[in-house]
Short mmCIF file of C-alpha atoms in Angstrom, two decimals:
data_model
loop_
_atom_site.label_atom_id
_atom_site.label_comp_id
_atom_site.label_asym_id
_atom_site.label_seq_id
_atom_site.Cartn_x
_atom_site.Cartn_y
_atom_site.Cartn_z
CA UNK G 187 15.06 -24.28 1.73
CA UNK G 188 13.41 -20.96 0.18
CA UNK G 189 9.83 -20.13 1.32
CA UNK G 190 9.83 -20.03 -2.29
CA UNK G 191 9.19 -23.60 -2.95
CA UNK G 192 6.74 -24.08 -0.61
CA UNK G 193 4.27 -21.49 -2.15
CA UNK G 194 1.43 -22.70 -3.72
CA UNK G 195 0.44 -21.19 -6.94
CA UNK G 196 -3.09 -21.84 -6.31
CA UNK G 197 -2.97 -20.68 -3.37
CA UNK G 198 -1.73 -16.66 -3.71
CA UNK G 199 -3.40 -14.12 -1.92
CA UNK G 200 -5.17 -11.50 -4.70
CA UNK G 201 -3.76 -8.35 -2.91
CA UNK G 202 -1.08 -8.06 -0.39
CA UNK G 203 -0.72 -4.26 1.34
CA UNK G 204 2.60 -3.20 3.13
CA UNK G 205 2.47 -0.94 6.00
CA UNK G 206 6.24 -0.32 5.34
CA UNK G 207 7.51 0.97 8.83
CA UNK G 208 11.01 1.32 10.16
CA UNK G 209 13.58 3.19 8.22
CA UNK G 210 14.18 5.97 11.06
CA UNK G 211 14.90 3.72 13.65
CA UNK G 212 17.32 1.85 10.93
CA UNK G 213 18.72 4.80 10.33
CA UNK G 214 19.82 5.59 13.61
CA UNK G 215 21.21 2.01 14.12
CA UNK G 216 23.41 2.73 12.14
CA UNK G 217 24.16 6.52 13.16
CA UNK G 218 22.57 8.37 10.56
CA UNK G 219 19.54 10.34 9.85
CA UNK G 220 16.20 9.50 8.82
CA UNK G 221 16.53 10.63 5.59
CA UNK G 222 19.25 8.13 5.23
CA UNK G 223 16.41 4.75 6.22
CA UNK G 224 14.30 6.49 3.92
CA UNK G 225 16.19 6.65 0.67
CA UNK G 226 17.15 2.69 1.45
CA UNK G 227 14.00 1.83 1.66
CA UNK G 228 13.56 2.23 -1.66
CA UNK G 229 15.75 -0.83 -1.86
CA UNK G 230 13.04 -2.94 -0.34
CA UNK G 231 10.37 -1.59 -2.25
CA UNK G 232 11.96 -2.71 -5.28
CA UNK G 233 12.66 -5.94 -4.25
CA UNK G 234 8.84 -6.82 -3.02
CA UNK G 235 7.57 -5.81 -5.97
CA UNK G 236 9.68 -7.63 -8.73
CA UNK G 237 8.67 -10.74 -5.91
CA UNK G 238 4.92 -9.96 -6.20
CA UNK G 239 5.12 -9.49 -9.81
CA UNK G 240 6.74 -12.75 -10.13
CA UNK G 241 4.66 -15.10 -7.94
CA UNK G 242 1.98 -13.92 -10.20
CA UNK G 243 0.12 -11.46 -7.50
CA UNK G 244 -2.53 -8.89 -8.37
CA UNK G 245 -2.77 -6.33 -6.09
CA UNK G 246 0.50 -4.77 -3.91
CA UNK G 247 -0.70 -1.94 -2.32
CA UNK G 248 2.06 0.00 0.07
CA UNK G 249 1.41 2.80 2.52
CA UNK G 250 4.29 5.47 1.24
CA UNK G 251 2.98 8.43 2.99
CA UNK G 252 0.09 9.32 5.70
CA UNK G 253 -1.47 12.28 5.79
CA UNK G 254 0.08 12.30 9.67
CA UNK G 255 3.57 12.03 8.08
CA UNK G 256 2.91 15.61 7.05
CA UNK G 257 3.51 16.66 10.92
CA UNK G 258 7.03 15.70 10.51
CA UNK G 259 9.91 18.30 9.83
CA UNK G 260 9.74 20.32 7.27
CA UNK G 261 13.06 19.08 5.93
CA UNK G 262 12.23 15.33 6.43
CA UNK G 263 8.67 16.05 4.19
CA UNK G 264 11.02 17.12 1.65
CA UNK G 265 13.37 14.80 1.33
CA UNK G 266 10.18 12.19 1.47
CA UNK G 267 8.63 14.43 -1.76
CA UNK G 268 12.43 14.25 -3.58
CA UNK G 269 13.15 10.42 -3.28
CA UNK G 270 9.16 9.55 -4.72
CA UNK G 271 10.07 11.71 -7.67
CA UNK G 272 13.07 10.32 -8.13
CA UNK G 273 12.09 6.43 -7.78
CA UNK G 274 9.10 7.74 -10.36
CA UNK G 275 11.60 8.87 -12.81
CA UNK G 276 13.66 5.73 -12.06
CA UNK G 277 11.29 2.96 -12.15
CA UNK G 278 8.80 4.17 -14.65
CA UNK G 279 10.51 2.05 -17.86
CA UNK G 280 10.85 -1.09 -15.22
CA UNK G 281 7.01 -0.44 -14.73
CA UNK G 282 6.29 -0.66 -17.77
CA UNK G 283 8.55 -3.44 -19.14
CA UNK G 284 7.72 -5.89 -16.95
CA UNK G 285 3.62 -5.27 -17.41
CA UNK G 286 2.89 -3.13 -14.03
CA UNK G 287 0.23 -0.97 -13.78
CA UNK G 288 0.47 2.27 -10.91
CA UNK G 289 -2.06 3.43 -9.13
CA UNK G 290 -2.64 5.57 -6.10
CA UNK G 291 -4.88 6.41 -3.34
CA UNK G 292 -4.67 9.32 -0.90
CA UNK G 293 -5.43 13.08 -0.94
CA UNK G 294 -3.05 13.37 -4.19
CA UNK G 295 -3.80 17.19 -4.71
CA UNK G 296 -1.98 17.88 -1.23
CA UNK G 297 1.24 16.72 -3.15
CA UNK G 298 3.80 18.93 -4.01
CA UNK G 299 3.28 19.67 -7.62
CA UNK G 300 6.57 18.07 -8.68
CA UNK G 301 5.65 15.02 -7.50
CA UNK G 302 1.80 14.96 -8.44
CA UNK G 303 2.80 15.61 -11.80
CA UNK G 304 5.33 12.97 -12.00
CA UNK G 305 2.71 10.40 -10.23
CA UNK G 306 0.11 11.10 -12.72
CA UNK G 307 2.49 10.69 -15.94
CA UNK G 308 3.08 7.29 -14.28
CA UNK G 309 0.09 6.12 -13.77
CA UNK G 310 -1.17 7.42 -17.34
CA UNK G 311 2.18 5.56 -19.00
CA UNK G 312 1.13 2.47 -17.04
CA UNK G 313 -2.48 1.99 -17.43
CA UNK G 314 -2.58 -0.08 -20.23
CA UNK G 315 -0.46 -2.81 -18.46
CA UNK G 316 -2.35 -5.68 -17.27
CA UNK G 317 -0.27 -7.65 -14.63
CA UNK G 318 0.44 -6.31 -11.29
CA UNK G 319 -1.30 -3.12 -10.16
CA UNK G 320 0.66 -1.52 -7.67
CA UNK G 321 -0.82 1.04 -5.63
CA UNK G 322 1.02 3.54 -3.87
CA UNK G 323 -1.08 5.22 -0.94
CA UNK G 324 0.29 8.59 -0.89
CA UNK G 325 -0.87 11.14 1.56
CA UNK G 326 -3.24 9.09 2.30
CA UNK G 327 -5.36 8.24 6.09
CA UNK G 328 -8.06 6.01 6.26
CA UNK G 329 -10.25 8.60 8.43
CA UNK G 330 -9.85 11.03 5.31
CA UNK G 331 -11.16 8.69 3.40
CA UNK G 332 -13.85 7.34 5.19
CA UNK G 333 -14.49 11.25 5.67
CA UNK G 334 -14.65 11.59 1.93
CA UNK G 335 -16.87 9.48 0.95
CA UNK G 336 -19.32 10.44 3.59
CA UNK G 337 -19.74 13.87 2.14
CA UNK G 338 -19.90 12.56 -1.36
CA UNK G 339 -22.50 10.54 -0.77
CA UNK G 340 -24.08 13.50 1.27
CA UNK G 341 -23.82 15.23 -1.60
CA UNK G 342 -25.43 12.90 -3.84
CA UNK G 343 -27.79 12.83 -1.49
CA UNK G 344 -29.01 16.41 -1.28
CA UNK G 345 -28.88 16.76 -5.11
CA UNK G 346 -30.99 13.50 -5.24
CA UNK G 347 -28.18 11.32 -7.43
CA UNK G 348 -29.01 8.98 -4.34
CA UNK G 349 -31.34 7.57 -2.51
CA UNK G 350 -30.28 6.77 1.39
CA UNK G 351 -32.69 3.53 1.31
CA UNK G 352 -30.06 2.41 -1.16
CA UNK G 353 -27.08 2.47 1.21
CA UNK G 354 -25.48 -0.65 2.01
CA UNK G 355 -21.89 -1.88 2.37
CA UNK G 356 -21.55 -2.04 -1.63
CA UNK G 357 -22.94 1.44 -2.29
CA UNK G 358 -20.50 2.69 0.45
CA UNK G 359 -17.16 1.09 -1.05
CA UNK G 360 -18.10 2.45 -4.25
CA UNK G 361 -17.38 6.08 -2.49
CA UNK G 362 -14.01 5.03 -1.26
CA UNK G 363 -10.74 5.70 -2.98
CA UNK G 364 -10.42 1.67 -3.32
CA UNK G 365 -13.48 1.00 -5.37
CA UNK G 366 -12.87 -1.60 -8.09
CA UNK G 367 -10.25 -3.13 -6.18
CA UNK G 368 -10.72 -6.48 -3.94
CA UNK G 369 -10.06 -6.11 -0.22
CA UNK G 370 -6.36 -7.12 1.14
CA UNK G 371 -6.06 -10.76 1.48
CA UNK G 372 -2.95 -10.17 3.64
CA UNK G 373 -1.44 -7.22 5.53
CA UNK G 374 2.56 -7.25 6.07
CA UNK G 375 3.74 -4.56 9.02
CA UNK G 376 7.36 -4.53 9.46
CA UNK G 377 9.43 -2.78 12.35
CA UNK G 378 7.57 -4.90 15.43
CA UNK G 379 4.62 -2.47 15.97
CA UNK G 380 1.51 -4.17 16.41
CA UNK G 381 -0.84 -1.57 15.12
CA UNK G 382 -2.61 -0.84 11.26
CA UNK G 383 -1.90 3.24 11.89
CA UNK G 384 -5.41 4.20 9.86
CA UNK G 385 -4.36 2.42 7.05
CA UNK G 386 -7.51 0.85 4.99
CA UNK G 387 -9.59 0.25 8.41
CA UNK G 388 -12.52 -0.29 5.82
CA UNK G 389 -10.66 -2.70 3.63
CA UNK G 390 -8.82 -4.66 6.16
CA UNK G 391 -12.15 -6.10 8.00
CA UNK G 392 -11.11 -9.74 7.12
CA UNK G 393 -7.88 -9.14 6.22
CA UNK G 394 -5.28 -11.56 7.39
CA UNK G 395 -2.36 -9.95 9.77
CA UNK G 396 1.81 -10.36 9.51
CA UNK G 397 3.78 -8.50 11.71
CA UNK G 398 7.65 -8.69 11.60
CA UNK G 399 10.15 -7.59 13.60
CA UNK G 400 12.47 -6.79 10.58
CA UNK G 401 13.44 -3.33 9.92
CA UNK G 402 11.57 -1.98 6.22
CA UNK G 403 14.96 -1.09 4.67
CA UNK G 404 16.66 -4.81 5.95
CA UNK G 405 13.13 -6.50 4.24
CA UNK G 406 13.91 -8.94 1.68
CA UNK G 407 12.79 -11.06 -1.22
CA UNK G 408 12.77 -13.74 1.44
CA UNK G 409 11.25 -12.30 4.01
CA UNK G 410 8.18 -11.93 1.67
CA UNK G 411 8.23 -15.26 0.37
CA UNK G 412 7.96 -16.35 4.47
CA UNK G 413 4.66 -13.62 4.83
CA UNK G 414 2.98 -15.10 1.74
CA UNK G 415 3.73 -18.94 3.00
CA UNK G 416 2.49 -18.40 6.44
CA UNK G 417 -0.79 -16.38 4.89
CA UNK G 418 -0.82 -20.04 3.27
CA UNK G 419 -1.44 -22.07 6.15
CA UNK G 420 -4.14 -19.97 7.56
CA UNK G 421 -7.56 -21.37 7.62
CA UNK G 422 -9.67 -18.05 6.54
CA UNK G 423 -13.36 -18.49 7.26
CA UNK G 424 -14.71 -14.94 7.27
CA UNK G 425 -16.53 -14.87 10.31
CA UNK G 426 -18.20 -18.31 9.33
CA UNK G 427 -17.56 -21.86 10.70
CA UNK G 428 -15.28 -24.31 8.82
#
């Protein structure tokens, strides 16, 4: 029996986030180069979200690129840069015809032009669709953007567009990069490492853990369907008793 039937409706976690982690290592399985997991893994991607869109999920947020990631080879970056644009140009009309709305987080300018031109026409094609927002972290580190929004709000500070008696934990998410969206109900890391790699650190206080030891480019529609029923059989009590 599919995990599929055993999914509540009522039950669906508002925003699932992906740390999406193993396409070098499947690469090399199978005697080829990283660039080679990389481009499959665009396979996988495809595949979660048409399954998030159709459970009737909100919020699918994937890590695509980490500011670290920019450490890597020079020719590996640019592959990385080539396949976005080219899922972009791909996917766009499958964005848009089945209601999805794109959105990103990250340091965005840092992009290569090509492809932060080609992310913005997305995401300005897209906004008027209201089912599943899918955000794509893109160059993005959660120490950046904790960094961020620490000198913004110094900023409004010194030019007196805030007061610091004001500053609780709502005034500070409203300085992140995820402000307007609800906190990750569930986290899915594939690839058997058992760490969150400064992604959302903020965001993921309460956030409910899945690690897997599947590969990213050998993840499947069912091997999402078994993340979102085990989330389901979690008691969550926020730090509270039952």
């Amino acid at each position: 029996m599919s995990s599929k039937e055993l999914i509540k409706a009522d039950r669906l976690p508002l925003h699932v986030a992906i740390i999406m982690d193993g396409n070098g290592r499947w690469a090399h399985q199978k005697g080829m180069d990283r660039i080679f997991g990389h481009q499959h893994g665009v396979d996988a991607v495809r595949e979660v979200i048409e399954c998030a869109a159709g459970l009737g999920i909100k919020y699918l947020t994937l890590y695509a690129f980490s500011t670290e990631n920019w450490g890597r080879p020079d020719e590996e970056v640019s592959a990385l840069m080539r396949i976005m644009v080219k899922s972009l140009n791909d996917e766009t009309d499958t964005l848009i015809r089945n209601n999805i709305r794109l959105l990103a987080i990250g340091d965005v300018d840092r992009l290569l032009p090509d492809v932060r031109e080609r992310l913005m026409e997305t995401i300005n094609i897209t906004k008027k669709a209201d089912g599943l927002n899918l955000i794509v972290a893109m160059s993005y580190s959660s120490r950046w953007e904790i960094t961020k929004a620490v000198r913004r709000i110094s900023e409004d500070i010194c030019t007196h567009k805030l007061d610091p008696a004001t500053i609780g934990e709502q005034v500070f998410e409203n300085y992140l990069s995820t402000q307007g969206v609800p906190d990750p109900d569930l986290l899915i890391r594939t690839s058997g490492e058992l760490r969150l790699s400064n992604f959302l650190l903020w965001q993921l206080a309460y956030t409910e853990l899945y690690f897997t030891d599947i590969l990213w480019p050998d993840f499947g529609k069912e091997d999402f369907y078994d993340a979102i029923y085990d989330y389901q059989k979690r008691e969550r009590r926020f730090g509270r008793l039952t």
